Tab-separated table of C-alpha atoms in Angstrom:
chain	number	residue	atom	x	y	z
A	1	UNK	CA	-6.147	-67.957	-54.834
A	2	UNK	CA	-5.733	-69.226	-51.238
A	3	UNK	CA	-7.233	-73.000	-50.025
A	4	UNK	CA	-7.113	-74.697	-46.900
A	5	UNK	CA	-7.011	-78.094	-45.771
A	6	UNK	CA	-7.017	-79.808	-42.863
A	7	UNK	CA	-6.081	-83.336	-42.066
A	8	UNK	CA	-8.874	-84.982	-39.974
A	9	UNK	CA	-12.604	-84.558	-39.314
A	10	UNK	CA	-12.352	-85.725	-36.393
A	11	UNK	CA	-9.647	-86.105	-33.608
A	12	UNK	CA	-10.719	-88.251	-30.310
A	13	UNK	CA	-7.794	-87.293	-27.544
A	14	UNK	CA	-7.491	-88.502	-24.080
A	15	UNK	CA	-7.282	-85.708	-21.358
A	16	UNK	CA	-3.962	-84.871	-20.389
A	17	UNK	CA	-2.602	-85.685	-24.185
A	18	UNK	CA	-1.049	-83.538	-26.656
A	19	UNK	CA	-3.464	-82.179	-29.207
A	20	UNK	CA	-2.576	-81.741	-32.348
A	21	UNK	CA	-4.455	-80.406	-35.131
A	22	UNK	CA	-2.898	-80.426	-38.849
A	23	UNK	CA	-3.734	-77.386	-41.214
A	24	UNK	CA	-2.141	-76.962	-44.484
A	25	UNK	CA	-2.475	-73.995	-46.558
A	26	UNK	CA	-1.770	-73.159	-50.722
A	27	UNK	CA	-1.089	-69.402	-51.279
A	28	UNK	CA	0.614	-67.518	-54.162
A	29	UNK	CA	1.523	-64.807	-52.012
A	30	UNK	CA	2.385	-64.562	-47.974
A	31	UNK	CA	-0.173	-65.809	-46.201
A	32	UNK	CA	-2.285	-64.614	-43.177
A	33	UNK	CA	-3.314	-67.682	-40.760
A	34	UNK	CA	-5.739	-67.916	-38.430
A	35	UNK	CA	-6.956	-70.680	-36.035
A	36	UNK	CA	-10.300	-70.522	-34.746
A	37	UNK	CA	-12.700	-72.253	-32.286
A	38	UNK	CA	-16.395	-73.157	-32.226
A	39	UNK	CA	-18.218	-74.323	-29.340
A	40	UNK	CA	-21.529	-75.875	-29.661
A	41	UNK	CA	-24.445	-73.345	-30.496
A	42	UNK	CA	-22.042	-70.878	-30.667
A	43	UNK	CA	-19.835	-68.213	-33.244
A	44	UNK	CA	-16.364	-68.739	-33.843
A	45	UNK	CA	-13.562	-67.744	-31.670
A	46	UNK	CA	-10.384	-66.404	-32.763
A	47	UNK	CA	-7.229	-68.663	-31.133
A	48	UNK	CA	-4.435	-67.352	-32.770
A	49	UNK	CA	-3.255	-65.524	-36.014
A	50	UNK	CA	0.175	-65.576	-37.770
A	51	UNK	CA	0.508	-62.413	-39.848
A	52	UNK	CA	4.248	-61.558	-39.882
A	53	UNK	CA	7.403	-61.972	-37.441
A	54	UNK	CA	7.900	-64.937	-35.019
A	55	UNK	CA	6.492	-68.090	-36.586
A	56	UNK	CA	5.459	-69.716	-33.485
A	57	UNK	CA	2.770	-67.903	-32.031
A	58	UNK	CA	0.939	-68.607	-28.887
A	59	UNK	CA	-3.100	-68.310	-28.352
A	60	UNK	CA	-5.527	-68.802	-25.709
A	61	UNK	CA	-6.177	-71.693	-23.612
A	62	UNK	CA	-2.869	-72.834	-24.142
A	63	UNK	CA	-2.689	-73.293	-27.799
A	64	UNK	CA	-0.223	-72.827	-30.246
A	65	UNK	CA	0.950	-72.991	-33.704
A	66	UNK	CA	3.967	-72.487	-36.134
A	67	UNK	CA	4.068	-71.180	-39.380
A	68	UNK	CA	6.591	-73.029	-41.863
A	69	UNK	CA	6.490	-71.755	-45.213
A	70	UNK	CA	8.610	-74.676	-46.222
A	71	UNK	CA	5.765	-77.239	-45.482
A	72	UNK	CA	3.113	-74.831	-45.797
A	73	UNK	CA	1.564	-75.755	-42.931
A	74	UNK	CA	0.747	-74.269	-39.669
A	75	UNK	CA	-0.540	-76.882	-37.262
A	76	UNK	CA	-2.393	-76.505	-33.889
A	77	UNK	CA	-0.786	-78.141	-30.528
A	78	UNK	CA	-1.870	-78.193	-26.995
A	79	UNK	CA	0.510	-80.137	-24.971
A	80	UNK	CA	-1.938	-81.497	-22.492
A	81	UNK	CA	-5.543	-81.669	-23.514
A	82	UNK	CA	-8.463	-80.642	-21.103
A	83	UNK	CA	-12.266	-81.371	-21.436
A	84	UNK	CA	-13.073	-78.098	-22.092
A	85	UNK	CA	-11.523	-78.403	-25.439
A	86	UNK	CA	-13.551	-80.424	-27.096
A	87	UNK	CA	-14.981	-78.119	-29.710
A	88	UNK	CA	-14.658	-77.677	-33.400
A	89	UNK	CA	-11.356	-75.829	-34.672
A	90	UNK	CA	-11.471	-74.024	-37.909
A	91	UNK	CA	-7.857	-73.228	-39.740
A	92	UNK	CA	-8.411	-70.315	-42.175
A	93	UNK	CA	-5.759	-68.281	-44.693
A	94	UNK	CA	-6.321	-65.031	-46.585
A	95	UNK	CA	-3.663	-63.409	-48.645
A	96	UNK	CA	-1.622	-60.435	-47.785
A	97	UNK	CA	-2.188	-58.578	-50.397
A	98	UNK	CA	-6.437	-59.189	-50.752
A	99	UNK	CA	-6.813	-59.327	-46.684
A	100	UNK	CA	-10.334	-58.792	-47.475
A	101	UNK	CA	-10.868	-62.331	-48.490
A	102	UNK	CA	-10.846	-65.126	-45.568
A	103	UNK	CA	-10.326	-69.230	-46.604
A	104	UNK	CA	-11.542	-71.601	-44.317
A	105	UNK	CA	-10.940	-74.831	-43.894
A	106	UNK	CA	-13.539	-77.573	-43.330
A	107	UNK	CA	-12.752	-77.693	-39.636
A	108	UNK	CA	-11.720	-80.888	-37.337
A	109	UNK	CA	-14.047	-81.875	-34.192
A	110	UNK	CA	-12.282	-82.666	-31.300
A	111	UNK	CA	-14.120	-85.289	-28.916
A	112	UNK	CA	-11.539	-85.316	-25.042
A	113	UNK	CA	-11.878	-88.792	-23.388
A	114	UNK	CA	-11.605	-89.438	-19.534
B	1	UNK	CA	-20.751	-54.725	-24.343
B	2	UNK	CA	-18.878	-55.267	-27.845
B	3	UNK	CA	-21.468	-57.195	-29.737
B	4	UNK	CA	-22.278	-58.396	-33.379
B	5	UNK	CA	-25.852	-58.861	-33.499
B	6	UNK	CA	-27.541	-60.891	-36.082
B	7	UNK	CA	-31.561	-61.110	-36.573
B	8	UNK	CA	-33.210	-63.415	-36.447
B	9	UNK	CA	-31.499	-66.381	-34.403
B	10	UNK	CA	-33.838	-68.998	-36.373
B	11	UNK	CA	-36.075	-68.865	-39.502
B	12	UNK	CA	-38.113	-71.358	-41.240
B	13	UNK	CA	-39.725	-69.964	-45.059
B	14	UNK	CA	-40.616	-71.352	-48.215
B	15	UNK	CA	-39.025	-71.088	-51.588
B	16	UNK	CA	-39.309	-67.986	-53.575
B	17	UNK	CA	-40.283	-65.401	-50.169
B	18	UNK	CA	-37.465	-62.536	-50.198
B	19	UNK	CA	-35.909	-62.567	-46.940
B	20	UNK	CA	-33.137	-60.565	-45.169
B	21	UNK	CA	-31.377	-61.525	-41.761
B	22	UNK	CA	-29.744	-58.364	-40.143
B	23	UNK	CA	-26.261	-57.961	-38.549
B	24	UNK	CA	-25.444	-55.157	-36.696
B	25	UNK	CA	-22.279	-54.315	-35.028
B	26	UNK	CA	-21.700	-52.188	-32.029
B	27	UNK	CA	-17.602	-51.297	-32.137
B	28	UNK	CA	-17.280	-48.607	-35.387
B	29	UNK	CA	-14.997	-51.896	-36.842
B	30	UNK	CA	-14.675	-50.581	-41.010
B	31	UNK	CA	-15.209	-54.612	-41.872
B	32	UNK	CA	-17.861	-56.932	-42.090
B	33	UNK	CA	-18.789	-60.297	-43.693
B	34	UNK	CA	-20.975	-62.708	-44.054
B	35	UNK	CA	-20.147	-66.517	-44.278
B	36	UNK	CA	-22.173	-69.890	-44.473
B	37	UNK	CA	-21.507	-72.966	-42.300
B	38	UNK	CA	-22.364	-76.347	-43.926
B	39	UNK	CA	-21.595	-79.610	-42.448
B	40	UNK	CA	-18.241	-80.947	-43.583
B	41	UNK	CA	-17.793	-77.361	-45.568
B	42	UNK	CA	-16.459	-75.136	-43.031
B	43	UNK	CA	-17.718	-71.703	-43.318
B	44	UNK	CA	-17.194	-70.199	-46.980
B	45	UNK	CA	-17.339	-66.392	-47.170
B	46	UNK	CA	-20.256	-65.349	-48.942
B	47	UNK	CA	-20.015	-61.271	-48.860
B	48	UNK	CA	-16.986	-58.885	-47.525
B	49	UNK	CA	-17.408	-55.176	-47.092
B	50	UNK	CA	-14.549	-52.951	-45.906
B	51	UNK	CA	-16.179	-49.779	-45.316
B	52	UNK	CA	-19.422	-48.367	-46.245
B	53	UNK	CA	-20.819	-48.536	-49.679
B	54	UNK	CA	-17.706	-50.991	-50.364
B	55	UNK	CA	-18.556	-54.589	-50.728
B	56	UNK	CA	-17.110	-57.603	-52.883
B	57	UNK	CA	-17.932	-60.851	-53.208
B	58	UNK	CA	-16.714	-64.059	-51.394
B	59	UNK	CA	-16.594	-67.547	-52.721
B	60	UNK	CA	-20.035	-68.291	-52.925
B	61	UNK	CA	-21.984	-64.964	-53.572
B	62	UNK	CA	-24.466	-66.591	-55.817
B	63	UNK	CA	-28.176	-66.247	-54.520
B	64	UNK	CA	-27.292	-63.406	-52.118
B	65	UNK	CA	-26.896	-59.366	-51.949
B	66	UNK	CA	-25.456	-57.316	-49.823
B	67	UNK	CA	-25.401	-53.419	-48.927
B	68	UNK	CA	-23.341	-51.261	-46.784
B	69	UNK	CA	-25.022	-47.711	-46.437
B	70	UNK	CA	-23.977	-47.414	-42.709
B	71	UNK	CA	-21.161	-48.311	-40.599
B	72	UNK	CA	-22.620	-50.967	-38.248
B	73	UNK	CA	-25.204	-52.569	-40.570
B	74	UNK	CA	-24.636	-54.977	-43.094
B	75	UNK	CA	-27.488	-56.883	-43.928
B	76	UNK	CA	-27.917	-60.002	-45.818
B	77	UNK	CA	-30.822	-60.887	-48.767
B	78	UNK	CA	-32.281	-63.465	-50.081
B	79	UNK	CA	-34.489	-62.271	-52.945
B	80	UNK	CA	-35.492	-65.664	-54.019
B	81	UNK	CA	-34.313	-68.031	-51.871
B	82	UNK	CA	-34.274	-71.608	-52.278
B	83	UNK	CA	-33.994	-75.063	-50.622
B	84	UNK	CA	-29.722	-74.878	-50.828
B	85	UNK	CA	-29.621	-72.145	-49.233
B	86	UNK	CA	-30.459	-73.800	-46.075
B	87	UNK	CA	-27.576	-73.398	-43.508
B	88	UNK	CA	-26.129	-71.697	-40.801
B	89	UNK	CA	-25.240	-67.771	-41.179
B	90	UNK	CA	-22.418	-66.220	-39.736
B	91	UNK	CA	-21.716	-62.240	-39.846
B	92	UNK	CA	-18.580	-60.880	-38.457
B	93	UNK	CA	-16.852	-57.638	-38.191
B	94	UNK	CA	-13.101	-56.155	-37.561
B	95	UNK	CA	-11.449	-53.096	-37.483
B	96	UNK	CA	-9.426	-53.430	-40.579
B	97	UNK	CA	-10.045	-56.503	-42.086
B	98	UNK	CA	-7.868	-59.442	-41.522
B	99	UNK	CA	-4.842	-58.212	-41.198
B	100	UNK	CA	-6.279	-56.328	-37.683
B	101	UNK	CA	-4.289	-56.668	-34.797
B	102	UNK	CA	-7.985	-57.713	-33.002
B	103	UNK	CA	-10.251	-60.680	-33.846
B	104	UNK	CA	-13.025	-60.856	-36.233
B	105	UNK	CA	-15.637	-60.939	-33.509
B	106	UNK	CA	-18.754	-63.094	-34.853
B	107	UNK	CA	-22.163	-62.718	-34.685
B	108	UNK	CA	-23.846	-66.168	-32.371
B	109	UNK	CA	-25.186	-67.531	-36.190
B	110	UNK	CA	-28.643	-67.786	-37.913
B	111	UNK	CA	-30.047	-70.966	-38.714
B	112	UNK	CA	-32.251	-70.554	-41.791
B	113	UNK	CA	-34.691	-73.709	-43.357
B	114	UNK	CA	-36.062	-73.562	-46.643
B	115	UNK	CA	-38.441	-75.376	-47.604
């Protein structure tokens, strides 16, 4: 069975800095990665996904993350961090072989500071 | 407009009245689930379907059912619910599960209170 965890509830970033959000993921077989995003009073939105192939893999909004199965991580960067991005960001796994099934973490809230 | 549509937005009942909040999905996507959002939780997947009259069960199925007799419905019930299932609902839906090449598009969330 897949978990998630991610390092930080919250994350307070001034404008302009890097973001960067830390996701680590347990899976007994290749995993499927996912970042997502949740503004206020609002669904989630899909960032980025890792499935197979490159391991760094580029979203919206400038975002990106890399897979390494090594650490079994796959953290979230943004090299300069703009208002609009304060939100909630969800990292979430499922399995490659039970895609059905979607892990999420408990998500990190990111407050942007002038 | 591609659109996953849950019903209602906001519900407040008591223990014990059988309830069902709706999701509907516009784009012919094969899968659908349903997840709660709790603070400091995340969402946990409660129900999955991946094509009509298929459906299995998330993490945390307990309290809930499901059914799939059509494409673009999914709806969720609550034959009995009680006070911890107060929390925020989330449907979503996707072409081909996970694995798609396109997002999980979500539904904007029902809030549900029970007292």
């Amino acid at each position: 069975a897949q978990s998630v965890t991610q390092l930080g509830s919250h994350v307070s970033v001034s404008e302009g800095a890097l973001v960067l959000l830390r996701c680590n993921y347990s899976s007994s077989v290749p995993p499927y990665l996912f970042w997502y995003v949740q503004y206020p009073n609002q669904g989630l939105q899909l960032l980025l996904k890792y499935t197979t192939g490159a391991t760094l893999v580029k979203g919206i909004n400038g975002f990106e993350a890399e897979f390494k199965k090594s650490e079994t991580s796959f953290h979230l960067t943004k090299p300069s961090a703009h208002m609009s991005d304060a939100a909630e960001y969800f990292c979430a796994v499922s399995e490659s072989d039970s895609w059905g099934k979607l892990q999420f973490g408990a998500g990190t809230q990111v407050v942007v500071t002038p | 407009e591609a659109q996953v549509t849950q019903n209602p937005r906001y519900l407040i009942t008591v223990t014990g009245k059988k309830l069902t909040v709706t999701c509907s999905q516009n784009m012919n996507h094969e899968y659908m689930s349903w997840y709660r959002q709790d603070p400091g939780l995340g969402l946990r997947q409660i129900y999955y379907s991946m094509n009509v009259e298929v459906t299995d069960k998330g993490d945390v199925p307990e309290g809930y059912k499901v059914s799939r007799k059509e494409k673009r419905n999914f709806p969720l019930i609550l034959e009995s619910p009680s006070p911890n299932q107060t929390s925020l609902y989330f449907c979503a839906s996707t072409p081909t599960g996970t694995a798609s090449n396109q997002p999980q598009h979500f539904g904007d969330g029902t809030r549900l209170s029970i007292l």
